[in-house]
CSV table of C-alpha atoms and ligand atoms in Angstrom, one decimal:
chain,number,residue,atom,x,y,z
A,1,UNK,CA,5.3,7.9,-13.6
A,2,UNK,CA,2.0,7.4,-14.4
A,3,UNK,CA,-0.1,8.1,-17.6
A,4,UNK,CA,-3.9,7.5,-17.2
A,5,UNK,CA,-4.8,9.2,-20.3
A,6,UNK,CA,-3.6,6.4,-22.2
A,7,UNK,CA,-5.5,4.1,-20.8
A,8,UNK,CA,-8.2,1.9,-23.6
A,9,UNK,CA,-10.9,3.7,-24.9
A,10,UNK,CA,-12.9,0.6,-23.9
A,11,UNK,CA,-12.0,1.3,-20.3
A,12,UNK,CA,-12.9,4.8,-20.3
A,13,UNK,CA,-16.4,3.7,-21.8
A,14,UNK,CA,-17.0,1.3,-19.1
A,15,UNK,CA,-15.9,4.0,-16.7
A,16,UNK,CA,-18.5,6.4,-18.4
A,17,UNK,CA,-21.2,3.8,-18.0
A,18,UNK,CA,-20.8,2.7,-13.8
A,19,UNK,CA,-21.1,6.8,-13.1
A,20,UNK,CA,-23.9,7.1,-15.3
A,21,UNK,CA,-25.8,4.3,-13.7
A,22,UNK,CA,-25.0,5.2,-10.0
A,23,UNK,CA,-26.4,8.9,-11.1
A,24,UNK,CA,-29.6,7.9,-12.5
A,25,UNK,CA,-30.2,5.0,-9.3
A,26,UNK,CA,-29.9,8.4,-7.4
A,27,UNK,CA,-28.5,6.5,-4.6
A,28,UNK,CA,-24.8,7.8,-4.0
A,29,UNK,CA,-23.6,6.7,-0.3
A,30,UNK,CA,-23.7,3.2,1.3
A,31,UNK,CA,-25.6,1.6,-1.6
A,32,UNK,CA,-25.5,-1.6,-3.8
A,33,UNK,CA,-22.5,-0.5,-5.5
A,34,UNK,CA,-20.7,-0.8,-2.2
A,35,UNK,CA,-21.5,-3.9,-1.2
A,36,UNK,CA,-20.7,-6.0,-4.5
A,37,UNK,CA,-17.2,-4.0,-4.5
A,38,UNK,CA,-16.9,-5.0,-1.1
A,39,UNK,CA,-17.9,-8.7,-1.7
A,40,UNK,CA,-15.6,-9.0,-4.7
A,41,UNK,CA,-12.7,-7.3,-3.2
A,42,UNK,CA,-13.0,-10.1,-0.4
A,43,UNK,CA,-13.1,-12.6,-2.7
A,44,UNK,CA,-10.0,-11.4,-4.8
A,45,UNK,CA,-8.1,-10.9,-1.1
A,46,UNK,CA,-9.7,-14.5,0.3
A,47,UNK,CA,-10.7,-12.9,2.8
A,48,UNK,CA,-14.1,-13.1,4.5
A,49,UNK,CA,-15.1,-9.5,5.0
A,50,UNK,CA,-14.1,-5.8,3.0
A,51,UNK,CA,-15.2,-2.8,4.1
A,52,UNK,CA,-15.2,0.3,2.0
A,53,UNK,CA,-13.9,3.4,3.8
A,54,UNK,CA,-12.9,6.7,2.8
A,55,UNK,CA,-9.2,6.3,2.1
A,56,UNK,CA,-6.1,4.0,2.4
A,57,UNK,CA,-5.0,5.8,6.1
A,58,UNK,CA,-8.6,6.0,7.5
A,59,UNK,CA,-8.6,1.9,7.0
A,60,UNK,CA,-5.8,1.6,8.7
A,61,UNK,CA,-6.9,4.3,11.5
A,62,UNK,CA,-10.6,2.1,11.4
A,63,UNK,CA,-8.8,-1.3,11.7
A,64,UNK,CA,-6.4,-0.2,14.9
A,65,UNK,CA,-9.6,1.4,16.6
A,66,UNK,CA,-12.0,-1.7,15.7
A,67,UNK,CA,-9.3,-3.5,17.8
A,68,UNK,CA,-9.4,-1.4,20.4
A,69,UNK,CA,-5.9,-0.5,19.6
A,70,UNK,CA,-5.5,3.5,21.5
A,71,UNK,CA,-3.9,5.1,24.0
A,72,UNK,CA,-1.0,3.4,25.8
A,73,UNK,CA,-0.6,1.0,23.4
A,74,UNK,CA,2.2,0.6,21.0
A,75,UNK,CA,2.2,-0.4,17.4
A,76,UNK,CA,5.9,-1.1,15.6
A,77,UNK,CA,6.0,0.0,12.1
A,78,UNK,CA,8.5,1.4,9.6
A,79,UNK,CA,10.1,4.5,8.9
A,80,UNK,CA,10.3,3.5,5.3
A,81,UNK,CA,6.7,4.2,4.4
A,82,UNK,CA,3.7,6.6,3.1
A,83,UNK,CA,3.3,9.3,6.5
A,84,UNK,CA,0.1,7.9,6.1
A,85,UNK,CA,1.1,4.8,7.7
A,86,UNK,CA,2.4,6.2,11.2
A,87,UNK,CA,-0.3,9.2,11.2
A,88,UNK,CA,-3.0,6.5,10.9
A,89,UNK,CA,-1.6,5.1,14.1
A,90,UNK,CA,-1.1,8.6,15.7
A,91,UNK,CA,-4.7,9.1,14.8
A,92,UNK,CA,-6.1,6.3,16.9
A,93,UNK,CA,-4.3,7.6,19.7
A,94,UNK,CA,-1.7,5.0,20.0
A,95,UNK,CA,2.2,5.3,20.2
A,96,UNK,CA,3.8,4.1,17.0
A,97,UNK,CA,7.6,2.6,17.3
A,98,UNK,CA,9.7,2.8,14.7
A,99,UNK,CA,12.4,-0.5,13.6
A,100,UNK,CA,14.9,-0.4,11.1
A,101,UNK,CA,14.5,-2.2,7.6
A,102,UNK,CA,15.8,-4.4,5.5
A,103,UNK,CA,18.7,-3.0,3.1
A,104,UNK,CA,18.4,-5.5,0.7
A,105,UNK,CA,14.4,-5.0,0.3
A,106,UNK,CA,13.6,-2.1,2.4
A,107,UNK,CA,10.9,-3.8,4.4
A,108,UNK,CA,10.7,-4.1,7.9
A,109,UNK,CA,14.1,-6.1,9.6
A,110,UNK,CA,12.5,-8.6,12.2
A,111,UNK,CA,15.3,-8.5,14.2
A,112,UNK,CA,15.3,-4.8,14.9
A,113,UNK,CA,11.1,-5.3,15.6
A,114,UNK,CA,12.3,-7.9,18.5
A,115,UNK,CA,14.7,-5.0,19.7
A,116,UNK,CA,11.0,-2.8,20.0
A,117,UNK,CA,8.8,-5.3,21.5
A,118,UNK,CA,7.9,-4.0,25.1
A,119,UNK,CA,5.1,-5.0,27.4
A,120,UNK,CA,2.9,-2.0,25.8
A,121,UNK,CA,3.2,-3.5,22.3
A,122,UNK,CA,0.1,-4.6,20.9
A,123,UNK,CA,0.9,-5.0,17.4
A,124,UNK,CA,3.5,-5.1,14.4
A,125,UNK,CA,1.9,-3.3,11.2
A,126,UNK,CA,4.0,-4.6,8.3
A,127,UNK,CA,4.1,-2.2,5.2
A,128,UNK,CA,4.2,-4.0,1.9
A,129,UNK,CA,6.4,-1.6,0.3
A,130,UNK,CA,6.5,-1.0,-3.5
A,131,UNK,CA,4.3,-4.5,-3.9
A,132,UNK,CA,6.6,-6.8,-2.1
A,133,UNK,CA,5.2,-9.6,-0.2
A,134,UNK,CA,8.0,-11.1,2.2
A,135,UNK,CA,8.7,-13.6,4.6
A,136,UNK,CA,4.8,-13.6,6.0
A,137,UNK,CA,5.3,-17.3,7.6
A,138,UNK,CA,7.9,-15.4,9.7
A,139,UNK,CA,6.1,-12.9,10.9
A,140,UNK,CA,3.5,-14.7,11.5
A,141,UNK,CA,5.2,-16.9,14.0
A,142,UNK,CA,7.0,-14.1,15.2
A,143,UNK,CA,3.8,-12.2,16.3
A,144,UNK,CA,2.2,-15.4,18.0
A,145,UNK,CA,5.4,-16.3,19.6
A,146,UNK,CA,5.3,-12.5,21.1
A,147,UNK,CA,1.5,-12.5,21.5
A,148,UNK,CA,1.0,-10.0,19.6
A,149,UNK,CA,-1.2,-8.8,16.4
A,150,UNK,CA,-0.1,-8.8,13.0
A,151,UNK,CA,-1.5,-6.3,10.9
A,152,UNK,CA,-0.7,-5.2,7.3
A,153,UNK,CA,-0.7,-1.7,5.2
A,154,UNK,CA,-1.5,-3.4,2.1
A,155,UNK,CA,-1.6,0.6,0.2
A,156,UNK,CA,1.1,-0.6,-2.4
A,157,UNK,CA,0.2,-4.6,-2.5
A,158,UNK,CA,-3.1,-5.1,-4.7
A,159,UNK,CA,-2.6,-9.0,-5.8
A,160,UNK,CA,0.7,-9.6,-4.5
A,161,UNK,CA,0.3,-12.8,-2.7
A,162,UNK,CA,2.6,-15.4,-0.3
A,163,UNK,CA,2.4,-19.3,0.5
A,164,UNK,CA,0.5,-17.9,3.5
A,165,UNK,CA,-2.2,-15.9,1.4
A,166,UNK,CA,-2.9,-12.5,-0.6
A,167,UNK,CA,-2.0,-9.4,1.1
A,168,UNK,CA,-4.1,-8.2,3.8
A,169,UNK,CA,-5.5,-12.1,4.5
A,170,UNK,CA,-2.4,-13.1,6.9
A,171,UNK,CA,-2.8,-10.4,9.6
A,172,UNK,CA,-5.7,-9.7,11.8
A,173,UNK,CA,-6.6,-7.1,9.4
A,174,UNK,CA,-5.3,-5.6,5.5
A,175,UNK,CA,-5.5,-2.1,5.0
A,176,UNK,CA,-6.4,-0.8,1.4
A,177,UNK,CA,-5.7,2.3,-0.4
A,178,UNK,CA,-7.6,2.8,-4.0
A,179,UNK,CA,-6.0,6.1,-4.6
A,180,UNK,CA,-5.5,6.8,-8.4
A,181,UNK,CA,-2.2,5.8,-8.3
A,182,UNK,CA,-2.4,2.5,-6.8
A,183,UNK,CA,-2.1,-0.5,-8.5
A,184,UNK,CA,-6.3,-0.9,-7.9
A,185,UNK,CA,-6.9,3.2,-8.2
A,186,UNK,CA,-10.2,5.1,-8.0
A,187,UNK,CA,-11.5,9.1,-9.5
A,188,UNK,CA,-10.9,10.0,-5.9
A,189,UNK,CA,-10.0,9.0,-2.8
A,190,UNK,CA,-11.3,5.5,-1.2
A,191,UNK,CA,-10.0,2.8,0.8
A,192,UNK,CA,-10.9,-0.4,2.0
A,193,UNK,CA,-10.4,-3.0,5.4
A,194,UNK,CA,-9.8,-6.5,4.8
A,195,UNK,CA,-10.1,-9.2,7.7
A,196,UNK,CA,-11.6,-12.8,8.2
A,197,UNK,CA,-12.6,-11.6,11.6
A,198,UNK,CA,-16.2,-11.2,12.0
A,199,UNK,CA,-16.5,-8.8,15.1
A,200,UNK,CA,-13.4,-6.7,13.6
A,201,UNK,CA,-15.5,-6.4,10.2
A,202,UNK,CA,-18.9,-5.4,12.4
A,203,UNK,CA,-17.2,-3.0,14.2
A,204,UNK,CA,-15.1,-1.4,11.7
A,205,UNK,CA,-18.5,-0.7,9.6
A,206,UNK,CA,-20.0,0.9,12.5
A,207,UNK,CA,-16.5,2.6,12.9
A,208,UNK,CA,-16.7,4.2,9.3
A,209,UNK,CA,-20.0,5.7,9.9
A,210,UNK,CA,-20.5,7.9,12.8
A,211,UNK,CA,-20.5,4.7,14.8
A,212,UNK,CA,-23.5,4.2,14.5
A,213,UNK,CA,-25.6,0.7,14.7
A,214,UNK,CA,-28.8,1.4,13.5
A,215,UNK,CA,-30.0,4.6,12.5
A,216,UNK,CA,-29.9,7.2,15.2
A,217,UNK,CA,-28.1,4.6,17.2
A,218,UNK,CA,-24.5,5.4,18.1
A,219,UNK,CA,-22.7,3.2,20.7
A,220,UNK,CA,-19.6,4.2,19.4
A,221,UNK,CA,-17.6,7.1,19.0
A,222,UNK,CA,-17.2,6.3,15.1
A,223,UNK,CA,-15.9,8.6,12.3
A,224,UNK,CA,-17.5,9.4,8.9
A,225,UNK,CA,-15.2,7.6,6.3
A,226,UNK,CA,-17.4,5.5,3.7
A,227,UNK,CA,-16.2,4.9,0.0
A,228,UNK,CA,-18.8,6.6,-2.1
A,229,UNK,CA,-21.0,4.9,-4.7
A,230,UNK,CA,-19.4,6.2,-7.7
A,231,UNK,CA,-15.6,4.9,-6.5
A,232,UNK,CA,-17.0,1.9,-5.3
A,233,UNK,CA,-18.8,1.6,-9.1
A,234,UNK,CA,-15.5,3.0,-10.8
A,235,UNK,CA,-13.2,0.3,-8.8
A,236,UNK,CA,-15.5,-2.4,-9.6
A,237,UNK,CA,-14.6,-1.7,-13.4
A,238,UNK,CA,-11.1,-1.1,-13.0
A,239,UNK,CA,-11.0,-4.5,-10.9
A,240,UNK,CA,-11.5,-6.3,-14.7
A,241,UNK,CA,-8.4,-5.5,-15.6
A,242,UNK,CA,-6.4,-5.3,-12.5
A,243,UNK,CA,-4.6,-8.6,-13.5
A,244,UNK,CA,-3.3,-7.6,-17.2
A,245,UNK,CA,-2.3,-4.8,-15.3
A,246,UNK,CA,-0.4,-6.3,-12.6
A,247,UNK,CA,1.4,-8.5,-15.0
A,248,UNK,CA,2.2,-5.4,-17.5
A,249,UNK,CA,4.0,-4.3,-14.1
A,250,UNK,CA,5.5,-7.7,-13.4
A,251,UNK,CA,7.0,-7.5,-17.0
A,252,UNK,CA,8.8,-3.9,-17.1
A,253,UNK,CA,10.2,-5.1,-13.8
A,254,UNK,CA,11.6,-8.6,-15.4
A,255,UNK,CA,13.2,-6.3,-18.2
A,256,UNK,CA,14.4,-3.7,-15.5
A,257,UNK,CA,16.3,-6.8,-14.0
A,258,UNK,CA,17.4,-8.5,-17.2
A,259,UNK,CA,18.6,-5.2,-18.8
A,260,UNK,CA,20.2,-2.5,-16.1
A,261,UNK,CA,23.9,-2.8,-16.0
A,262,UNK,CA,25.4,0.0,-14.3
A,263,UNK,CA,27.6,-0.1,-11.7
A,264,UNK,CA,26.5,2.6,-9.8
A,265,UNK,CA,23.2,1.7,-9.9
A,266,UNK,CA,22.0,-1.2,-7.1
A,267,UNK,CA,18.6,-3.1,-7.5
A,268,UNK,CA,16.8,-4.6,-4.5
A,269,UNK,CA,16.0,-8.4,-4.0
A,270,UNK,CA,14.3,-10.2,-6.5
A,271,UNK,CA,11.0,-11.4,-5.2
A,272,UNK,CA,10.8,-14.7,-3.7
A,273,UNK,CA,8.6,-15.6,-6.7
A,274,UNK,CA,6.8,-14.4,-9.3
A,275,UNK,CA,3.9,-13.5,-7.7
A,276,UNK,CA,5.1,-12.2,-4.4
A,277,UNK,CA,5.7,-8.7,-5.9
A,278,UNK,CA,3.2,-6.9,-7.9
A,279,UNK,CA,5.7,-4.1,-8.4
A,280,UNK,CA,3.8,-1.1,-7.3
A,281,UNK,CA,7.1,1.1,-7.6
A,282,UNK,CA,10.4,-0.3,-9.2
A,283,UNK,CA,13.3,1.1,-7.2
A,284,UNK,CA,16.6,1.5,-7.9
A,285,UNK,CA,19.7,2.9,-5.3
A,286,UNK,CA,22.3,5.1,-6.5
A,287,UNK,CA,24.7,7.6,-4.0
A,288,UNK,CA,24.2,9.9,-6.4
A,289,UNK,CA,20.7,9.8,-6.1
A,290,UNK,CA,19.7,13.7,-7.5
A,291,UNK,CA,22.5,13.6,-10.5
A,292,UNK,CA,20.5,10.3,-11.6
A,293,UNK,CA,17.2,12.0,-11.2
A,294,UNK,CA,18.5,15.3,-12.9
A,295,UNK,CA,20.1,13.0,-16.2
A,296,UNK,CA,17.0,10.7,-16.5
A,297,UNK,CA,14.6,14.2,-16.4
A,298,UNK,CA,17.1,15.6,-19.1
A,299,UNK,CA,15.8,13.0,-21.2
A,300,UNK,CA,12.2,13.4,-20.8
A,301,UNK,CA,12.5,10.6,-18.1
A,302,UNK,CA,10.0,11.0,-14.4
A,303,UNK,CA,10.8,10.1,-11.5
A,304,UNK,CA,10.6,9.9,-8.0
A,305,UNK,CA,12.0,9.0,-4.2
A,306,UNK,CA,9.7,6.7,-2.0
A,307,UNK,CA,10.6,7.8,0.2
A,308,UNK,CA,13.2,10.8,0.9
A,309,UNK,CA,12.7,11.7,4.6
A,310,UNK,CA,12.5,8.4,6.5
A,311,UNK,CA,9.5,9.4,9.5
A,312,UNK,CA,12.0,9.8,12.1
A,313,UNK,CA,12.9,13.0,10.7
A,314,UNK,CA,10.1,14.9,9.9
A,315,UNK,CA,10.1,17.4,11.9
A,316,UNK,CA,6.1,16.7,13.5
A,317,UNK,CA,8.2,13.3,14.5
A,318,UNK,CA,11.3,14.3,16.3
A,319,UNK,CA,10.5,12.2,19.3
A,320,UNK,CA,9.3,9.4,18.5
A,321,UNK,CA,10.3,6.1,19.9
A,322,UNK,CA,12.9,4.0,17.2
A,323,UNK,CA,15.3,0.9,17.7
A,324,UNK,CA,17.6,1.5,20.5
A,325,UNK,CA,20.5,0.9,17.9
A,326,UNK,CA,19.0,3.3,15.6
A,327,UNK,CA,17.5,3.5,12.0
A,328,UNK,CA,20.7,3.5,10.1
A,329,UNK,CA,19.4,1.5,7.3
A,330,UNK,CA,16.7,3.4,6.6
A,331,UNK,CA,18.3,6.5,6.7
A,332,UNK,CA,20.7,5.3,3.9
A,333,UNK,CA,17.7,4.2,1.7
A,334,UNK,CA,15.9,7.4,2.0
A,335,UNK,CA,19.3,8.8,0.7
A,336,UNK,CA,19.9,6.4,-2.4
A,337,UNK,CA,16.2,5.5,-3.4
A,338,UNK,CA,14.5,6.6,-6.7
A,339,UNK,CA,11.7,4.7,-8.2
A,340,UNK,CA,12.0,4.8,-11.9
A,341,UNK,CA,8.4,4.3,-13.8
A,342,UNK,CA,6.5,1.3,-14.0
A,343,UNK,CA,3.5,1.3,-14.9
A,344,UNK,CA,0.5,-0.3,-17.4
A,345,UNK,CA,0.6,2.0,-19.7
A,346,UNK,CA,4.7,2.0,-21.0
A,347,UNK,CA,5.3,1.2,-24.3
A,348,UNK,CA,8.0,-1.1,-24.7
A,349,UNK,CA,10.0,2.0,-26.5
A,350,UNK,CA,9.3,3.3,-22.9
A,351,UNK,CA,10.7,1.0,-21.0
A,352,UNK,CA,13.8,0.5,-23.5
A,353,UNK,CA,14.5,4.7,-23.5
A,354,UNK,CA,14.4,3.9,-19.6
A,355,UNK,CA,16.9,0.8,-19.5
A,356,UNK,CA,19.2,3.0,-21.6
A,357,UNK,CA,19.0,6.0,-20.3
A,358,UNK,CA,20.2,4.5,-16.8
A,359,UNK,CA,22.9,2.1,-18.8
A,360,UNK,CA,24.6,5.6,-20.0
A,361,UNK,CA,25.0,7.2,-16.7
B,401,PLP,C1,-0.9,5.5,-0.2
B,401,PLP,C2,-0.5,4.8,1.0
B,401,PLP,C3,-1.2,5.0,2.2
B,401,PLP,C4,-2.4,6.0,2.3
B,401,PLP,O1,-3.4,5.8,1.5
B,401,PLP,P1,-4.5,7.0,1.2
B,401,PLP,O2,-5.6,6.3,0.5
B,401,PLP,O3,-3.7,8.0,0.5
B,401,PLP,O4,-4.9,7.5,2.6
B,401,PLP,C5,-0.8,4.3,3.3
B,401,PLP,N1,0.2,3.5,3.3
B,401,PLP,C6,1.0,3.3,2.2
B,401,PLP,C7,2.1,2.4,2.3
B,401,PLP,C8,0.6,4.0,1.0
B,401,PLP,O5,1.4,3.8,-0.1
């Protein structure tokens, strides 16, 4: 699913050169490195502020707390996501609601978020699953018609952008994840906060460290969460090719839709252009889900569900609050989903031995 051993020896050497030069500046936490990440991610995102946190679910966590998003409130979201997404919300001590997705592209259905609007909702946090970037003039009218936030988990999005803007620069705030297996991946774990909202940005960075102001200064009740100088120095490399990147996954995923032709096998939407999906995970739906898995693995093939158990049904969530009419459709995508690979690093005999190996079934 992912092969970062291949990856160009001039890469690697680049790599090899931002750690050595962060460990001879002897300056490893909240440094220079930092900041130009942080001013470059914002410029990539077109957003006016990026702040560097610890992970992909603390930025989300940082984001909902800079807005003083806690206790009583309620923040819809999707059971078709990372468990990051919802425990970020649990985390800032607000109640997370649950709507039903899509079938056709597994993202959040806006007519089953109208169904969870109450007079405690504060916010709609739209995943953009596997890359895809969808209907954001919608929901953006849909949250100022309700009065309420919009907010994005952009953990799977890196580039993918909309006639309203790159991912992250719609809502109030973007959430980041660099994990290595992100489409922007760091050695470790970091994550950053997008938003064009100065106060958000100012409290979100006293947020990420100890809320604290100035030193010894704390009029917050903050967390430690900072992306360390070596990510921050790593990411900045990686950023370079993060385009050719993206387009190797754009691509696979063209040929995936050119070239599978199997009737037991569906494929979501296509995008609603070429740059609205930056293809994070290419998925396909089969009701024989495990039998595909088991055949594509008996031919040297990975791969895996995104995701299996919708949040509803892990068992630390039994009682949270969902759509009154239930979460039927994402229930039957957690049963049919497997994500096939797609990333840089396939050969074009990859991709092929991947196309036919799914033709046969
Ligand atoms: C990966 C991911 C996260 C969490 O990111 P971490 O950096 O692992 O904390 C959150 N949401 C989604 C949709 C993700 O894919």
């Amino acid at each position: 699913m992912n092969d970062f051993r291949a990856e160009s020896e001039e890469l690697r050497a680049k790599e090899l050169d931002a750690v050595k030069r962060v460990l001879h500046s002897g300056w490893y936490i909240l440094g220079g490195e930092l900041s130009q990440f942080e001013e470059k991610w914002a410029g990539v995102c077109g957003t006016n502020y990026a702040i560097g946190v610890g992970n992909g679910m603390d930025a989300i966590e940082i984001g909902l707390r800079s807005l003083g998003i806690g206790p009583g409130d309620e923040v819809i979201t999707t059971p078709m996501t990372a468990f990051a997404t919802v425990l970020a919300i649990l985390r800032a001590g607000a109640t997370p609601v649950l709507a039903d997705i899509n079938p056709k592209t597994a993202l959040l259905d806006i007519a089953s978020v109208a169904r969870c609007i109450s007079r405690r909702t504060k916010a709609i946090l739209l995943v953009h699953l596997y890359g895809q970037l969808r209907d954001m003039r919608a929901w953006k009218n849909f949250c100022e018609n309700h009065r309420v936030l919009l907010l994005e988990d952009c953990a799977q999005a890196h580039l993918a952008k909309s006639e309203e803007g790159f991912a992250g620069s719609v809502g109030v705030f973007g959430a980041y994840s660099f994990y290595p297996t992100k489409n922007l991946g760091a050695m470790g774990d970091a994550g950053a906060l997008v938003t064009n909202n100065k106060a958000l940005a100012e409290q979100a960075k006293k947020i990420r460290n100890y809320g604290q102001s100035e030193r010894y200064h704390h009029p917050e009740i903050g967390m430690n969460s900072r992306m360390d100088e070596i990510q921050a120095a790593l990411l900045d490399v990686r950023l370079g090719w993060l385009e050719e990147f993206t387009n190797s996954r754009k691509k696979i995923a063209k040929s995936y839709y050119q070239k599978i032709k199997n009737h037991k096998i569906q494929l979501l939407d296509t995008p609603e252009d070429s740059d609205s999906h930056v293809y994070h995970l290419f998925v396909v739906l089969c009701e024989c889900r495990e039998i595909l898995a088991s055949h594509l693995f008996s031919l040297g093939i990975h791969s895996f569900s995104h995701y299996p158990i919708p949040i509803h049904l892990q068992s630390s969530c039994l009682g949270i609050k969902i759509d009154p009419m239930g979460l039927s459709n994402a229930e039957s995508h957690a049963e049919r989903c497997l994500s096939i690979p797609c990333h840089p690093q396939m050969s074009s005999q990859d991709i092929k031995a991947v196309i036919d190996a799914i033709n046969i079934f």
